[in-house]
PDB file of C-alpha atoms in Angstrom:
ATOM      1  CA  UNK G   1     107.209  88.401  83.425  1.00  0.00           C
ATOM      2  CA  UNK G   2     107.398  85.575  85.975  1.00  0.00           C
ATOM      3  CA  UNK G   3     109.999  87.373  88.134  1.00  0.00           C
ATOM      4  CA  UNK G   4     107.814  90.465  88.305  1.00  0.00           C
ATOM      5  CA  UNK G   5     104.688  88.482  89.104  1.00  0.00           C
ATOM      6  CA  UNK G   6     106.494  86.419  91.738  1.00  0.00           C
ATOM      7  CA  UNK G   7     107.631  89.559  93.573  1.00  0.00           C
ATOM      8  CA  UNK G   8     104.013  90.577  94.124  1.00  0.00           C
ATOM      9  CA  UNK G   9     102.221  87.225  94.241  1.00  0.00           C
ATOM     10  CA  UNK G  10     103.449  84.273  96.271  1.00  0.00           C
ATOM     11  CA  UNK G  11     101.515  81.499  94.626  1.00  0.00           C
ATOM     12  CA  UNK G  12     102.765  80.044  91.371  1.00  0.00           C
ATOM     13  CA  UNK G  13      99.165  79.574  90.288  1.00  0.00           C
ATOM     14  CA  UNK G  14      98.410  83.263  90.857  1.00  0.00           C
ATOM     15  CA  UNK G  15     101.568  84.204  88.954  1.00  0.00           C
ATOM     16  CA  UNK G  16     100.433  82.039  86.031  1.00  0.00           C
ATOM     17  CA  UNK G  17      96.978  83.602  86.107  1.00  0.00           C
ATOM     18  CA  UNK G  18      98.434  87.124  86.118  1.00  0.00           C
ATOM     19  CA  UNK G  19     100.778  86.395  83.232  1.00  0.00           C
ATOM     20  CA  UNK G  20      98.036  84.684  81.235  1.00  0.00           C
ATOM     21  CA  UNK G  21      95.630  87.582  81.757  1.00  0.00           C
ATOM     22  CA  UNK G  22      98.379  90.066  80.862  1.00  0.00           C
ATOM     23  CA  UNK G  23      99.125  88.287  77.587  1.00  0.00           C
ATOM     24  CA  UNK G  24      95.437  88.158  76.670  1.00  0.00           C
ATOM     25  CA  UNK G  25      95.038  91.867  77.445  1.00  0.00           C
ATOM     26  CA  UNK G  26      98.191  92.757  75.573  1.00  0.00           C
ATOM     27  CA  UNK G  27      97.068  90.968  72.399  1.00  0.00           C
ATOM     28  CA  UNK G  28      93.564  92.365  72.695  1.00  0.00           C
ATOM     29  CA  UNK G  29      94.878  95.924  73.078  1.00  0.00           C
ATOM     30  CA  UNK G  30      97.874  95.620  70.814  1.00  0.00           C
ATOM     31  CA  UNK G  31      96.522  98.430  68.656  1.00  0.00           C
ATOM     32  CA  UNK G  32      96.981 100.877  71.585  1.00  0.00           C
ATOM     33  CA  UNK G  33     100.761 100.353  71.669  1.00  0.00           C
ATOM     34  CA  UNK G  34     102.251 103.542  70.269  1.00  0.00           C
ATOM     35  CA  UNK G  35     105.852 102.435  69.680  1.00  0.00           C
ATOM     36  CA  UNK G  36     107.161  98.921  69.258  1.00  0.00           C
ATOM     37  CA  UNK G  37     110.261  99.805  71.258  1.00  0.00           C
ATOM     38  CA  UNK G  38     108.088 100.124  74.410  1.00  0.00           C
ATOM     39  CA  UNK G  39     106.467  96.698  74.033  1.00  0.00           C
ATOM     40  CA  UNK G  40     108.386  95.041  76.898  1.00  0.00           C
ATOM     41  CA  UNK G  41     107.777  97.926  79.285  1.00  0.00           C
ATOM     42  CA  UNK G  42     104.108  98.024  78.288  1.00  0.00           C
ATOM     43  CA  UNK G  43     103.721  94.284  78.853  1.00  0.00           C
ATOM     44  CA  UNK G  44     105.454  94.428  82.269  1.00  0.00           C
ATOM     45  CA  UNK G  45     103.121  97.256  83.306  1.00  0.00           C
ATOM     46  CA  UNK G  46     100.155  95.092  82.342  1.00  0.00           C
ATOM     47  CA  UNK G  47     101.564  92.225  84.428  1.00  0.00           C
ATOM     48  CA  UNK G  48     101.976  94.512  87.442  1.00  0.00           C
ATOM     49  CA  UNK G  49      98.376  95.735  87.081  1.00  0.00           C
ATOM     50  CA  UNK G  50      97.124  92.163  86.837  1.00  0.00           C
ATOM     51  CA  UNK G  51      99.049  91.232  89.955  1.00  0.00           C
ATOM     52  CA  UNK G  52      97.488  94.114  91.840  1.00  0.00           C
ATOM     53  CA  UNK G  53      94.065  93.063  90.561  1.00  0.00           C
ATOM     54  CA  UNK G  54      94.554  89.523  91.853  1.00  0.00           C
ATOM     55  CA  UNK G  55      95.802  90.869  95.194  1.00  0.00           C
ATOM     56  CA  UNK G  56      92.734  93.127  95.535  1.00  0.00           C
ATOM     57  CA  UNK G  57      90.371  90.358  94.477  1.00  0.00           C
ATOM     58  CA  UNK G  58      91.659  87.787  96.906  1.00  0.00           C
ATOM     59  CA  UNK G  59      92.683  90.137  99.758  1.00  0.00           C
ATOM     60  CA  UNK G  60      94.462  87.362 101.478  1.00  0.00           C
ATOM     61  CA  UNK G  61      97.345  87.527 103.900  1.00  0.00           C
ATOM     62  CA  UNK G  62     100.129  85.044 103.705  1.00  0.00           C
ATOM     63  CA  UNK G  63     102.196  84.706 106.849  1.00  0.00           C
ATOM     64  CA  UNK G  64     105.834  85.498 106.457  1.00  0.00           C
ATOM     65  CA  UNK G  65     106.843  82.159 107.960  1.00  0.00           C
ATOM     66  CA  UNK G  66     104.864  80.233 105.335  1.00  0.00           C
ATOM     67  CA  UNK G  67     106.308  82.321 102.538  1.00  0.00           C
ATOM     68  CA  UNK G  68     109.915  82.020 103.642  1.00  0.00           C
ATOM     69  CA  UNK G  69     109.534  78.287 104.298  1.00  0.00           C
ATOM     70  CA  UNK G  70     108.141  77.792 100.810  1.00  0.00           C
ATOM     71  CA  UNK G  71     110.848  79.934  99.215  1.00  0.00           C
ATOM     72  CA  UNK G  72     113.645  78.178 101.117  1.00  0.00           C
ATOM     73  CA  UNK G  73     112.481  74.791  99.913  1.00  0.00           C
ATOM     74  CA  UNK G  74     112.009  75.850  96.291  1.00  0.00           C
ATOM     75  CA  UNK G  75     115.135  77.946  95.813  1.00  0.00           C
ATOM     76  CA  UNK G  76     118.768  76.920  95.475  1.00  0.00           C
ATOM     77  CA  UNK G  77     120.675  76.491  98.725  1.00  0.00           C
ATOM     78  CA  UNK G  78     123.315  79.051  97.594  1.00  0.00           C
ATOM     79  CA  UNK G  79     120.753  81.862  97.454  1.00  0.00           C
ATOM     80  CA  UNK G  80     118.242  80.866 100.134  1.00  0.00           C
ATOM     81  CA  UNK G  81     119.426  83.577 102.556  1.00  0.00           C
ATOM     82  CA  UNK G  82     119.199  86.200  99.869  1.00  0.00           C
ATOM     83  CA  UNK G  83     115.680  85.189  98.805  1.00  0.00           C
ATOM     84  CA  UNK G  84     114.579  85.110 102.433  1.00  0.00           C
ATOM     85  CA  UNK G  85     115.999  88.601 102.983  1.00  0.00           C
ATOM     86  CA  UNK G  86     114.270  89.892  99.861  1.00  0.00           C
ATOM     87  CA  UNK G  87     111.053  88.415 101.174  1.00  0.00           C
ATOM     88  CA  UNK G  88     111.300  90.697 104.204  1.00  0.00           C
ATOM     89  CA  UNK G  89     111.243  93.830 102.037  1.00  0.00           C
ATOM     90  CA  UNK G  90     108.055  95.816 101.369  1.00  0.00           C
ATOM     91  CA  UNK G  91     106.141  95.085  98.137  1.00  0.00           C
ATOM     92  CA  UNK G  92     107.402  98.299  96.525  1.00  0.00           C
ATOM     93  CA  UNK G  93     111.038  97.697  97.492  1.00  0.00           C
ATOM     94  CA  UNK G  94     110.861  94.031  96.437  1.00  0.00           C
ATOM     95  CA  UNK G  95     109.372  95.036  93.049  1.00  0.00           C
ATOM     96  CA  UNK G  96     112.017  97.681  92.525  1.00  0.00           C
ATOM     97  CA  UNK G  97     114.857  95.280  93.430  1.00  0.00           C
ATOM     98  CA  UNK G  98     113.495  92.624  91.087  1.00  0.00           C
ATOM     99  CA  UNK G  99     113.009  95.028  88.163  1.00  0.00           C
ATOM    100  CA  UNK G 100     116.428  96.628  88.637  1.00  0.00           C
ATOM    101  CA  UNK G 101     118.682  93.676  89.435  1.00  0.00           C
ATOM    102  CA  UNK G 102     116.883  90.694  87.893  1.00  0.00           C
ATOM    103  CA  UNK G 103     115.137  92.214  84.888  1.00  0.00           C
ATOM    104  CA  UNK G 104     117.717  94.909  84.110  1.00  0.00           C
ATOM    105  CA  UNK G 105     115.376  97.925  83.949  1.00  0.00           C
ATOM    106  CA  UNK G 106     116.789 101.395  84.486  1.00  0.00           C
ATOM    107  CA  UNK G 107     115.627 103.602  87.319  1.00  0.00           C
ATOM    108  CA  UNK G 108     113.769 105.788  84.862  1.00  0.00           C
ATOM    109  CA  UNK G 109     111.918 102.788  83.395  1.00  0.00           C
ATOM    110  CA  UNK G 110     111.054 101.477  86.887  1.00  0.00           C
ATOM    111  CA  UNK G 111     109.648 104.862  87.838  1.00  0.00           C
ATOM    112  CA  UNK G 112     107.471 104.827  84.753  1.00  0.00           C
ATOM    113  CA  UNK G 113     106.323 101.243  85.350  1.00  0.00           C
ATOM    114  CA  UNK G 114     105.420 101.864  88.992  1.00  0.00           C
ATOM    115  CA  UNK G 115     103.986 105.321  88.521  1.00  0.00           C
ATOM    116  CA  UNK G 116     106.458 106.933  90.927  1.00  0.00           C
ATOM    117  CA  UNK G 117     109.327 109.350  90.693  1.00  0.00           C
ATOM    118  CA  UNK G 118     112.890 108.392  89.918  1.00  0.00           C
ATOM    119  CA  UNK G 119     113.986 109.659  93.340  1.00  0.00           C
ATOM    120  CA  UNK G 120     111.404 107.333  95.010  1.00  0.00           C
ATOM    121  CA  UNK G 121     112.829 104.369  93.092  1.00  0.00           C
ATOM    122  CA  UNK G 122     116.375 105.366  94.056  1.00  0.00           C
ATOM    123  CA  UNK G 123     115.332 105.664  97.706  1.00  0.00           C
ATOM    124  CA  UNK G 124     113.606 102.274  97.637  1.00  0.00           C
ATOM    125  CA  UNK G 125     116.679 100.636  96.104  1.00  0.00           C
ATOM    126  CA  UNK G 126     118.992 102.355  98.613  1.00  0.00           C
ATOM    127  CA  UNK G 127     116.894 101.305 101.588  1.00  0.00           C
ATOM    128  CA  UNK G 128     116.512  97.803 100.216  1.00  0.00           C
ATOM    129  CA  UNK G 129     120.255  97.440  99.734  1.00  0.00           C
ATOM    130  CA  UNK G 130     120.915  98.672 103.273  1.00  0.00           C
ATOM    131  CA  UNK G 131     118.312  96.313 104.770  1.00  0.00           C
ATOM    132  CA  UNK G 132     119.605  93.375 102.719  1.00  0.00           C
ATOM    133  CA  UNK G 133     123.185  94.187 103.712  1.00  0.00           C
ATOM    134  CA  UNK G 134     122.370  94.192 107.438  1.00  0.00           C
ATOM    135  CA  UNK G 135     120.248  91.029 107.212  1.00  0.00           C
ATOM    136  CA  UNK G 136     122.812  89.114 105.185  1.00  0.00           C
ATOM    137  CA  UNK G 137     125.684  90.253 107.417  1.00  0.00           C
ATOM    138  CA  UNK G 138     123.719  88.911 110.381  1.00  0.00           C
ATOM    139  CA  UNK G 139     123.286  85.583 108.603  1.00  0.00           C
ATOM    140  CA  UNK G 140     126.970  85.311 107.727  1.00  0.00           C
ATOM    141  CA  UNK G 141     127.896  85.825 111.381  1.00  0.00           C
ATOM    142  CA  UNK G 142     125.168  83.469 112.566  1.00  0.00           C
ATOM    143  CA  UNK G 143     123.320  86.239 114.408  1.00  0.00           C
ATOM    144  CA  UNK G 144     119.925  85.765 112.860  1.00  0.00           C
TER     145      UNK G 144
END
């Protein structure tokens, strides 16, 4: 849940709030869950909705420089370039990359979670991989 929240919200406090609200809503509405096998997907969808609620409520803009500086300090040195490159992706692409590669969701599940089509998720992942590849190649050659 934290990985998903962190892709949409930059503040750890906001991530914690979103996760806490999601857990409260999940337990309150547990009776609406139709099949136990969909519990994880259902809970992730609630987290995503809570993140969007916090984003709408606060309507704040975080500069990219502040975000990448904060990420670079808090992440491991081995992956700092990767996290910085992921930070340059759009919210939708960053969410798709996180759900697919970090959380292990299938394209079909991501499409369901984000209320989009499978082809849209595939396109986002493809564009994100291409952008990450070019950015990380530039870093490895010292061009960035």
